[in-house]
Short mmCIF file of C-alpha atoms in Angstrom, two decimals:
data_model
loop_
_atom_site.label_atom_id
_atom_site.label_comp_id
_atom_site.label_asym_id
_atom_site.label_seq_id
_atom_site.Cartn_x
_atom_site.Cartn_y
_atom_site.Cartn_z
CA MET A 1 101.03 -44.96 -93.41
CA ASP A 2 98.62 -46.52 -95.92
CA GLU A 3 96.83 -48.24 -93.04
CA LYS A 4 95.96 -44.80 -91.69
CA ARG A 5 94.62 -43.56 -95.02
CA LEU A 6 90.90 -42.97 -95.28
CA THR A 7 88.38 -44.35 -97.71
CA ILE A 8 85.46 -42.31 -99.00
CA THR A 9 83.11 -44.73 -97.24
CA GLN A 10 84.63 -43.94 -93.86
CA LYS A 11 84.21 -40.22 -94.48
CA ILE A 12 80.57 -40.69 -95.51
CA TYR A 13 79.86 -42.75 -92.38
CA ALA A 14 81.40 -40.06 -90.14
CA PHE A 15 79.44 -37.31 -91.88
CA LEU A 16 76.14 -39.21 -91.67
CA LEU A 17 76.68 -40.04 -87.99
CA CYS A 18 77.31 -36.40 -87.06
CA ALA A 19 74.48 -35.16 -89.30
CA ILE A 20 71.96 -37.59 -87.82
CA VAL A 21 72.98 -36.75 -84.24
CA PHE A 22 72.77 -33.04 -85.04
CA ALA A 23 69.29 -33.40 -86.57
CA MET A 24 68.02 -35.39 -83.60
CA VAL A 25 69.47 -33.05 -80.98
CA TYR A 26 68.63 -29.78 -82.74
CA ASN A 27 65.09 -30.66 -83.83
CA GLY A 28 64.30 -32.51 -80.61
CA SER A 29 65.30 -29.59 -78.41
CA ALA A 30 63.53 -27.11 -80.71
CA LEU A 31 60.31 -29.13 -80.50
CA TYR A 32 60.54 -29.37 -76.73
CA LEU A 33 61.26 -25.66 -76.22
CA SER A 34 58.55 -24.55 -78.65
CA ASN A 35 55.99 -26.25 -76.41
CA LEU A 36 57.11 -24.49 -73.22
CA ALA A 37 54.80 -21.81 -71.86
CA GLU A 38 57.63 -19.32 -71.63
CA VAL A 39 61.26 -19.28 -72.78
CA PRO A 40 63.44 -16.45 -71.41
CA SER A 41 66.12 -14.41 -73.17
CA PHE A 42 69.43 -13.06 -71.98
CA VAL A 43 70.74 -9.88 -73.56
CA PHE A 44 73.77 -7.83 -72.47
CA ARG A 45 73.17 -4.10 -72.33
CA PHE A 46 75.75 -3.36 -75.02
CA GLU A 47 73.95 -5.52 -77.57
CA LYS A 48 71.56 -2.70 -78.46
CA TYR A 49 74.47 -1.19 -80.41
CA ILE A 50 74.95 -4.28 -82.64
CA PRO A 51 73.74 -3.37 -86.16
CA PHE A 52 71.54 -5.55 -88.34
CA ILE A 53 73.45 -6.23 -91.58
CA PRO A 54 71.28 -8.19 -94.03
CA TRP A 55 74.02 -9.32 -96.45
CA THR A 56 75.79 -11.24 -93.64
CA ILE A 57 73.09 -13.86 -94.05
CA ILE A 58 75.32 -15.25 -96.81
CA PRO A 59 78.28 -16.28 -94.60
CA TYR A 60 75.81 -17.32 -91.90
CA MET A 61 74.15 -19.87 -94.16
CA THR A 62 77.45 -21.34 -95.39
CA SER A 63 77.89 -23.12 -92.06
CA GLY A 64 75.86 -25.99 -93.50
CA LEU A 65 78.18 -26.24 -96.51
CA PHE A 66 81.25 -26.35 -94.25
CA PHE A 67 79.54 -29.08 -92.21
CA CYS A 68 79.15 -31.18 -95.36
CA PHE A 69 82.66 -30.65 -96.75
CA VAL A 70 84.86 -30.77 -93.66
CA PHE A 71 84.71 -34.56 -93.24
CA PHE A 72 85.92 -35.10 -96.80
CA LEU A 73 89.01 -32.94 -96.28
CA CYS A 74 90.40 -35.28 -93.61
CA THR A 75 93.41 -37.26 -94.80
CA TYR A 76 94.10 -39.77 -92.04
CA LYS A 77 92.00 -41.91 -89.72
CA ASP A 78 93.12 -40.20 -86.55
CA GLN A 79 92.20 -36.81 -88.03
CA LEU A 80 88.70 -38.00 -88.96
CA LYS A 81 88.31 -39.72 -85.58
CA VAL A 82 89.14 -36.55 -83.62
CA LEU A 83 86.93 -34.41 -85.86
CA THR A 84 84.00 -36.80 -85.34
CA GLN A 85 84.56 -36.92 -81.58
CA ARG A 86 84.61 -33.13 -81.36
CA MET A 87 81.53 -32.68 -83.54
CA LEU A 88 79.52 -35.23 -81.58
CA PHE A 89 80.70 -33.81 -78.26
CA VAL A 90 79.74 -30.19 -78.97
CA THR A 91 76.41 -31.26 -80.50
CA ILE A 92 75.37 -33.37 -77.52
CA ILE A 93 76.62 -30.93 -74.87
CA ALA A 94 74.94 -28.02 -76.67
CA GLY A 95 71.72 -30.04 -76.76
CA ILE A 96 71.94 -30.60 -73.01
CA GLY A 97 72.47 -26.84 -72.63
CA PHE A 98 69.37 -26.11 -74.73
CA PHE A 99 67.27 -28.30 -72.42
CA LEU A 100 68.75 -27.15 -69.10
CA PHE A 101 69.08 -23.44 -69.89
CA PRO A 102 66.43 -22.65 -72.53
CA LEU A 103 66.87 -19.28 -74.22
CA LYS A 104 65.36 -17.60 -77.24
CA PHE A 105 66.42 -14.69 -79.43
CA SER A 106 64.46 -11.60 -78.38
CA LEU A 107 65.35 -8.65 -80.66
CA PRO A 108 62.91 -7.87 -83.48
CA LYS A 109 64.43 -8.55 -86.88
CA PRO A 110 64.12 -5.55 -89.26
CA GLU A 111 62.58 -6.05 -92.67
CA THR A 112 64.96 -6.24 -95.63
CA GLU A 113 64.13 -4.85 -99.04
CA ASN A 114 66.52 -7.07 -100.98
CA ILE A 115 64.58 -9.99 -102.46
CA PHE A 116 67.43 -12.50 -102.17
CA PHE A 117 68.24 -11.59 -98.58
CA GLY A 118 64.54 -11.51 -97.73
CA TYR A 119 64.08 -15.02 -99.10
CA SER A 120 67.12 -16.21 -97.17
CA PHE A 121 65.76 -14.85 -93.89
CA GLN A 122 62.40 -16.43 -94.65
CA PHE A 123 64.19 -19.74 -95.18
CA LEU A 124 65.89 -19.33 -91.78
CA LYS A 125 62.58 -18.52 -90.14
CA THR A 126 61.23 -21.83 -91.41
CA PHE A 127 64.18 -24.13 -90.69
CA ASP A 128 66.32 -22.37 -88.04
CA SER A 129 64.98 -22.54 -84.48
CA PRO A 130 64.85 -19.28 -82.44
CA PHE A 131 65.28 -21.34 -79.27
CA ASN A 132 68.56 -23.26 -79.64
CA GLN A 133 70.74 -20.35 -78.55
CA ALA A 134 73.43 -20.98 -75.92
CA PRO A 135 75.90 -22.39 -76.68
CA SER A 136 75.86 -21.45 -80.37
CA LEU A 137 76.58 -24.47 -82.55
CA HIS A 138 77.38 -22.08 -85.40
CA ILE A 139 80.34 -20.81 -83.37
CA ALA A 140 81.43 -24.17 -81.94
CA TYR A 141 81.36 -25.75 -85.39
CA ALA A 142 83.26 -22.83 -86.94
CA PHE A 143 86.18 -23.38 -84.57
CA ILE A 144 86.16 -27.11 -85.28
CA PHE A 145 85.96 -26.51 -89.04
CA TRP A 146 89.09 -24.37 -88.81
CA SER A 147 91.00 -27.13 -87.01
CA VAL A 148 90.75 -29.07 -90.29
CA PHE A 149 90.83 -26.26 -92.86
CA ARG A 150 93.98 -24.78 -91.32
CA ASN A 151 95.91 -27.75 -92.75
CA LEU A 152 95.11 -26.81 -96.35
CA LYS A 153 98.03 -25.67 -98.46
CA ARG A 154 95.97 -23.16 -100.41
CA GLY A 155 93.16 -20.80 -99.49
CA ARG A 156 93.70 -20.94 -95.73
CA VAL A 157 93.68 -17.18 -95.23
CA LEU A 158 90.50 -16.81 -97.28
CA ILE A 159 88.74 -19.58 -95.34
CA MET A 160 89.90 -18.17 -92.01
CA GLY A 161 88.51 -14.75 -92.96
CA TRP A 162 85.24 -16.32 -94.08
CA LEU A 163 84.88 -18.30 -90.83
CA ILE A 164 85.48 -15.12 -88.83
CA LEU A 165 82.80 -13.41 -90.91
CA LEU A 166 80.54 -16.41 -90.28
CA GLY A 167 81.04 -15.95 -86.55
CA ILE A 168 80.26 -12.22 -86.72
CA SER A 169 77.18 -12.92 -88.82
CA THR A 170 75.55 -14.78 -85.94
CA LEU A 171 75.16 -11.38 -84.30
CA THR A 172 74.57 -9.13 -87.31
CA THR A 173 71.79 -11.33 -88.74
CA TYR A 174 70.05 -11.19 -85.35
CA GLN A 175 70.19 -14.95 -84.94
CA HIS A 176 72.17 -15.09 -81.69
CA HIS A 177 72.95 -13.05 -78.61
CA SER A 178 76.48 -12.51 -77.31
CA ILE A 179 76.21 -15.08 -74.54
CA ASP A 180 75.57 -17.71 -77.22
CA ILE A 181 78.79 -16.75 -79.00
CA ILE A 182 80.93 -16.86 -75.87
CA THR A 183 79.52 -20.16 -74.62
CA GLY A 184 79.90 -21.63 -78.12
CA SER A 185 83.58 -20.63 -78.07
CA ILE A 186 84.03 -22.20 -74.64
CA LEU A 187 82.38 -25.42 -75.81
CA ALA A 188 84.59 -25.65 -78.91
CA HIS A 189 87.83 -25.23 -76.96
CA LEU A 190 86.63 -27.65 -74.31
CA SER A 191 86.31 -30.21 -77.10
CA PHE A 192 89.86 -29.41 -78.23
CA VAL A 193 91.18 -30.00 -74.71
CA ILE A 194 89.23 -33.23 -74.16
CA PHE A 195 89.92 -34.61 -77.65
CA PRO A 196 93.42 -33.41 -78.59
CA TYR A 197 94.86 -34.26 -81.98
CA ARG A 198 97.92 -36.53 -81.75
CA LYS A 199 98.19 -36.16 -77.98
CA ASN A 200 101.64 -37.76 -77.68
CA ASP A 201 103.20 -36.11 -80.73
CA PHE A 202 105.61 -33.36 -79.63
CA LEU A 203 104.92 -31.45 -82.87
CA TYR A 204 101.35 -30.79 -81.66
CA ARG A 205 102.18 -30.09 -78.03
CA ASN A 206 101.97 -26.31 -78.46
CA PHE A 207 98.44 -26.59 -79.85
CA GLN A 208 97.33 -28.53 -76.78
CA VAL A 209 98.76 -25.91 -74.42
CA ALA A 210 97.32 -23.11 -76.57
CA ASN A 211 93.82 -24.58 -76.30
CA ILE A 212 94.02 -24.49 -72.50
CA TYR A 213 94.89 -20.80 -72.65
CA PHE A 214 92.10 -20.16 -75.18
CA LEU A 215 89.58 -22.00 -73.01
CA SER A 216 90.53 -20.06 -69.89
CA GLY A 217 90.42 -16.81 -71.86
CA TRP A 218 86.85 -17.37 -73.05
CA ILE A 219 85.74 -18.42 -69.56
CA LEU A 220 87.20 -15.20 -68.13
CA ILE A 221 85.42 -13.13 -70.81
CA LEU A 222 82.12 -14.75 -69.86
CA ALA A 223 82.78 -14.17 -66.15
CA ALA A 224 83.72 -10.53 -66.76
CA LEU A 225 80.57 -9.75 -68.76
CA LEU A 226 78.21 -11.61 -66.43
CA LEU A 227 79.68 -10.04 -63.29
CA ASN A 228 79.61 -6.62 -64.94
CA GLU A 229 75.94 -7.16 -65.78
CA PHE A 230 74.94 -8.08 -62.24
CA SER A 231 77.60 -6.59 -59.95
CA GLY A 232 79.01 -3.53 -61.72
CA LYS A 233 81.76 -2.34 -64.04
CA PRO A 234 84.76 -3.06 -61.76
CA TRP A 235 84.49 -6.71 -62.82
CA LEU A 236 85.44 -5.73 -66.35
CA PHE A 237 89.05 -5.83 -65.14
CA LEU A 238 88.82 -9.60 -65.79
CA LEU A 239 88.96 -8.77 -69.49
CA TRP A 240 92.65 -8.00 -68.98
CA PRO A 241 93.75 -11.55 -68.03
CA ALA A 242 91.18 -12.91 -70.49
CA LEU A 243 92.69 -11.12 -73.48
CA MET A 244 96.16 -11.90 -72.14
CA ASN A 245 95.37 -15.63 -72.12
CA LEU A 246 93.99 -15.48 -75.65
CA SER A 247 97.20 -13.73 -76.74
CA ILE A 248 99.40 -16.32 -75.01
CA GLY A 249 97.42 -19.11 -76.68
CA LEU A 250 98.08 -17.51 -80.06
CA GLN A 251 101.82 -17.27 -79.29
CA TYR A 252 101.90 -20.97 -78.40
CA GLN A 253 100.15 -21.85 -81.65
CA ARG A 254 102.79 -19.90 -83.56
CA ASN A 255 105.63 -21.21 -81.36
CA ASN A 256 106.66 -17.59 -80.90
CA ILE A 257 109.46 -18.09 -78.39
CA TYR A 258 110.24 -14.37 -78.33
CA PHE A 259 106.72 -13.13 -77.57
CA LEU A 260 108.00 -11.84 -74.21
CA LYS A 261 111.79 -11.71 -74.10
CA ASP A 262 113.97 -10.33 -76.85
CA GLN A 263 117.14 -12.08 -77.97
CA ASN A 264 119.10 -10.30 -75.22
CA GLY A 265 116.86 -11.74 -72.53
CA ASN A 266 115.03 -8.46 -71.79
CA ILE A 267 111.27 -7.94 -71.49
CA PRO A 268 110.14 -4.48 -72.72
CA TRP A 269 108.14 -2.41 -70.23
CA PHE A 270 104.91 -2.49 -72.25
CA LYS A 271 104.96 -6.29 -72.29
CA LYS A 272 105.57 -6.29 -68.54
CA VAL A 273 102.35 -4.29 -68.22
CA LEU A 274 100.30 -6.32 -70.70
CA TYR A 275 101.43 -9.69 -69.33
CA ALA A 276 101.71 -8.64 -65.68
CA PRO A 277 99.36 -11.37 -64.30
CA TYR A 278 101.22 -14.04 -66.29
CA LEU A 279 104.62 -12.81 -65.12
CA LEU A 280 103.43 -12.55 -61.51
CA ILE A 281 102.19 -16.15 -61.48
CA TYR A 282 105.51 -17.40 -62.84
CA TRP A 283 107.44 -15.32 -60.30
CA VAL A 284 105.39 -16.79 -57.44
CA PHE A 285 105.95 -20.35 -58.67
CA TRP A 286 109.66 -19.66 -59.18
CA LYS A 287 110.01 -18.04 -55.76
CA PHE A 288 108.19 -20.65 -53.70
CA PHE A 289 107.90 -23.90 -55.63
CA ARG A 290 111.09 -24.48 -57.60
CA LYS A 291 113.12 -27.46 -56.45
CA ASN A 292 116.42 -27.34 -58.27
CA LYS A 293 117.76 -24.20 -56.53
CA VAL A 294 121.30 -25.50 -56.15
CA PRO A 295 122.89 -26.11 -59.58
CA ALA A 296 123.41 -29.81 -60.25
CA GLU A 297 126.71 -30.81 -61.90
CA ILE A 298 125.91 -33.30 -64.68
CA LEU A 299 129.49 -33.31 -66.04
CA PRO A 300 132.62 -31.67 -64.67
CA GLY A 301 132.03 -27.94 -65.16
CA LEU A 302 128.54 -28.38 -66.68
CA TYR A 303 125.50 -27.57 -64.54
CA ILE A 304 121.72 -27.43 -64.80
CA SER A 305 119.29 -25.63 -62.49
CA SER A 306 116.20 -23.52 -62.18
CA ARG A 307 116.55 -19.79 -62.85
CA PRO A 308 119.24 -18.76 -60.35
CA ASP A 309 119.10 -15.83 -57.97
CA ALA A 310 122.05 -13.94 -56.52
CA GLU A 311 122.28 -16.45 -53.68
CA GLY A 312 122.38 -19.38 -56.09
CA LEU A 313 125.25 -17.87 -58.05
CA LYS A 314 127.42 -17.97 -54.93
CA ASN A 315 127.72 -21.72 -55.48
CA PHE A 316 129.97 -21.00 -58.44
CA GLY A 317 132.42 -18.80 -56.54
CA ASN A 318 134.14 -16.64 -59.17
CA ILE A 319 131.53 -16.18 -61.92
CA ASP A 320 133.65 -14.26 -64.41
CA SER A 321 134.21 -17.34 -66.56
CA LEU A 322 130.66 -18.71 -66.23
CA LYS A 323 128.69 -19.19 -69.46
CA VAL A 324 124.92 -19.17 -69.01
CA TYR A 325 122.28 -20.64 -71.36
CA ASP A 326 118.86 -19.29 -70.41
CA LEU A 327 116.03 -21.51 -71.73
CA SER A 328 113.22 -19.61 -70.02
CA ALA A 329 110.73 -17.78 -72.26
CA GLU A 330 108.63 -16.30 -69.47
CA MET A 331 111.04 -14.75 -66.93
CA GLU A 332 113.66 -12.09 -67.43
CA GLU A 333 117.20 -13.03 -66.46
CA ILE A 334 118.70 -11.39 -63.37
CA SER A 335 120.91 -8.40 -64.14
CA MET A 336 124.00 -9.93 -62.55
CA ILE A 337 124.07 -12.61 -65.24
CA LYS A 338 123.17 -10.48 -68.25
CA GLU A 339 125.61 -7.68 -67.44
CA GLN A 340 128.69 -9.57 -66.27
CA LEU A 341 128.69 -13.01 -67.84
CA HIS A 342 128.70 -14.79 -71.18
CA TYR A 343 124.92 -14.90 -71.53
CA HIS A 344 122.90 -16.73 -74.18
CA SER A 345 119.10 -16.45 -74.36
CA VAL A 346 117.65 -19.48 -76.17
CA PRO A 347 114.03 -19.67 -74.94
CA PHE A 348 111.62 -22.57 -75.22
CA LEU A 349 107.95 -22.20 -74.31
CA ASP A 350 107.09 -23.77 -70.97
CA ILE A 351 105.49 -27.25 -71.25
CA GLY A 352 105.54 -26.74 -75.01
CA SER A 353 107.38 -28.38 -77.88
CA PHE A 354 111.06 -28.13 -78.74
CA GLU A 355 111.84 -26.92 -82.25
CA THR A 356 114.16 -29.52 -83.74
CA ASP A 357 116.65 -27.30 -85.59
CA THR A 358 116.93 -24.86 -82.67
CA THR A 359 117.53 -27.74 -80.27
CA LYS A 360 120.23 -29.32 -82.44
CA LYS A 361 121.99 -25.99 -82.88
CA LEU A 362 121.85 -25.26 -79.15
CA VAL A 363 123.20 -28.70 -78.18
CA ALA A 364 126.03 -28.36 -80.72
CA ASP A 365 126.90 -24.88 -79.41
CA ILE A 366 126.99 -26.01 -75.76
CA THR A 367 129.04 -29.07 -76.71
CA GLU A 368 131.58 -26.95 -78.57
CA ASN A 369 131.87 -24.46 -75.70
CA TYR A 370 132.25 -27.28 -73.21
CA LYS A 371 135.17 -28.78 -75.15
CA THR A 372 136.97 -25.44 -75.07
CA LEU A 373 136.35 -24.63 -71.37
CA THR A 374 139.27 -23.25 -69.46
CA GLU A 375 140.40 -24.90 -66.24
CA ASN A 376 138.10 -22.75 -64.10
CA GLY A 377 135.39 -22.35 -66.75
CA LYS A 378 131.83 -23.47 -66.11
CA ILE A 379 128.59 -23.70 -68.07
CA LEU A 380 125.10 -23.32 -66.56
CA ILE A 381 121.94 -24.42 -68.40
CA HIS A 382 118.78 -23.24 -66.71
CA CYS A 383 115.05 -22.81 -67.30
CA THR A 384 112.51 -21.27 -64.92
CA MET A 385 111.67 -24.13 -62.57
CA GLY A 386 114.47 -26.57 -63.41
CA PHE A 387 112.14 -29.52 -64.07
CA THR A 388 112.02 -30.11 -67.82
CA ARG A 389 113.67 -27.78 -70.31
CA SER A 390 117.11 -27.68 -68.69
CA SER A 391 116.96 -31.45 -68.14
CA VAL A 392 116.08 -32.17 -71.79
CA ILE A 393 118.96 -30.07 -73.10
CA GLY A 394 121.24 -31.46 -70.40
CA ILE A 395 120.42 -35.02 -71.48
CA LEU A 396 121.19 -34.26 -75.12
CA VAL A 397 124.45 -32.48 -74.30
CA MET A 398 125.55 -35.31 -71.99
CA LYS A 399 124.67 -37.86 -74.67
CA ASN A 400 126.62 -35.83 -77.24
CA ILE A 401 129.75 -35.36 -75.17
CA LEU A 402 129.98 -38.87 -73.70
CA SER A 403 128.51 -40.69 -76.73
CA LEU A 404 125.98 -42.38 -74.46
CA PRO A 405 122.89 -44.34 -75.52
CA LEU A 406 119.80 -42.23 -74.93
CA ASP A 407 118.36 -44.44 -72.17
CA GLU A 408 121.63 -44.29 -70.25
CA ALA A 409 121.76 -40.49 -70.57
CA ILE A 410 118.17 -40.21 -69.28
CA ASN A 411 118.83 -42.55 -66.34
CA THR A 412 122.00 -40.65 -65.47
CA MET A 413 120.06 -37.38 -65.46
CA LYS A 414 117.34 -38.90 -63.27
CA ALA A 415 119.95 -39.88 -60.72
CA ILE A 416 121.40 -36.35 -60.71
CA ASN A 417 118.14 -34.36 -60.92
CA LYS A 418 115.47 -36.30 -59.03
CA ASP A 419 112.92 -33.53 -59.75
CA MET A 420 113.26 -33.98 -63.51
CA VAL A 421 109.94 -34.22 -65.40
CA ILE A 422 110.15 -35.80 -68.86
CA HIS A 423 106.72 -36.50 -70.35
CA SER A 424 106.11 -39.27 -72.87
CA TYR A 425 105.89 -36.85 -75.80
CA LEU A 426 109.37 -35.57 -74.89
CA GLN A 427 110.82 -39.06 -74.79
CA ASP A 428 109.65 -39.53 -78.39
CA PHE A 429 111.25 -36.21 -79.26
CA LEU A 430 114.54 -37.19 -77.63
CA LYS A 431 114.59 -40.40 -79.67
CA LYS A 432 114.15 -38.44 -82.89
CA ILE A 433 116.88 -35.99 -81.98
#
């Protein structure tokens, strides 16, 4: 671990590299755009209702302080490396955007009577370019700052609130238009997807999935507002899946396995409405693309499969003594199982991480129930598609019951379920379990 520790020199080098690249890109693009005969602006119609709030210049100007401090809060080399990659990426891509799609801020800035605020705005007028607009580096950097500050043990809530205020201030100080904010958010989350932190560590898997949902959410918001601007209000319906994706991303970050289904396996009606596009997509994939429709027997009386339908349950004959473990977090169980059988809802987020304590408890519970099965008793472990979650738990249960080495349990499962998908981060997880 000491080899991964950082020295102050390494942090200074990373800071200087990012600062120099920022200065070159920002000042270079500002100089180029200031010499153009005409630089256009892009303003959404609703922006005329955004108020000018002079005191928000304070959080706006703290972006520079965060830029200076964030490098020195990194603890390990891989953390500093990813931070530097993200900062350089958003700076360079934003610079390309400034050159290819030049924009300037167009609303007149009201005068402020407060001497301190007035001096601050005068400082901005001197050093902050009115041209480098979309994507907003203030916004992109704020998201990246939070990816480091969120690891602090103290003051996280305060810093998060301040960064949100910083983001809002880009509008209320009349420094940026809304399109700058949205494109800055897209750019930040694109950097998170391209440069993930600890890519193969199962503990960070949920963050990687969450960033994909966040990225798609911001893209849909941009599409909705642009299409509304040029083609009419019906396109605002895209805000529904956009906000839904942002919400799902937040649930993945929190590893909220019950964000849809309750502990009885039911999805309340209001969530069915809110998450309707998400549920529809999963239903389509389950209906037409699942492979493991026929339950596979991995041990006598122990089966794994995709989410069964009424037809699939016929493979068990008499289902009165069937125990079902439902690992799906995104599809409601069929009524026939919930109402008539011994049903257990233990959801895991799709293509996400497995919580260690929950996994151990589940494997122990299935193992205990398997040892006490009656002659005609059966156990079914299923997820939605039957590729990963049911296979992972099946491997651990098989290993537990037969006292197999992990590699042998995995190979046995591969032979039984040829559609099994076990990514590298899950193999590391299985070794730790």
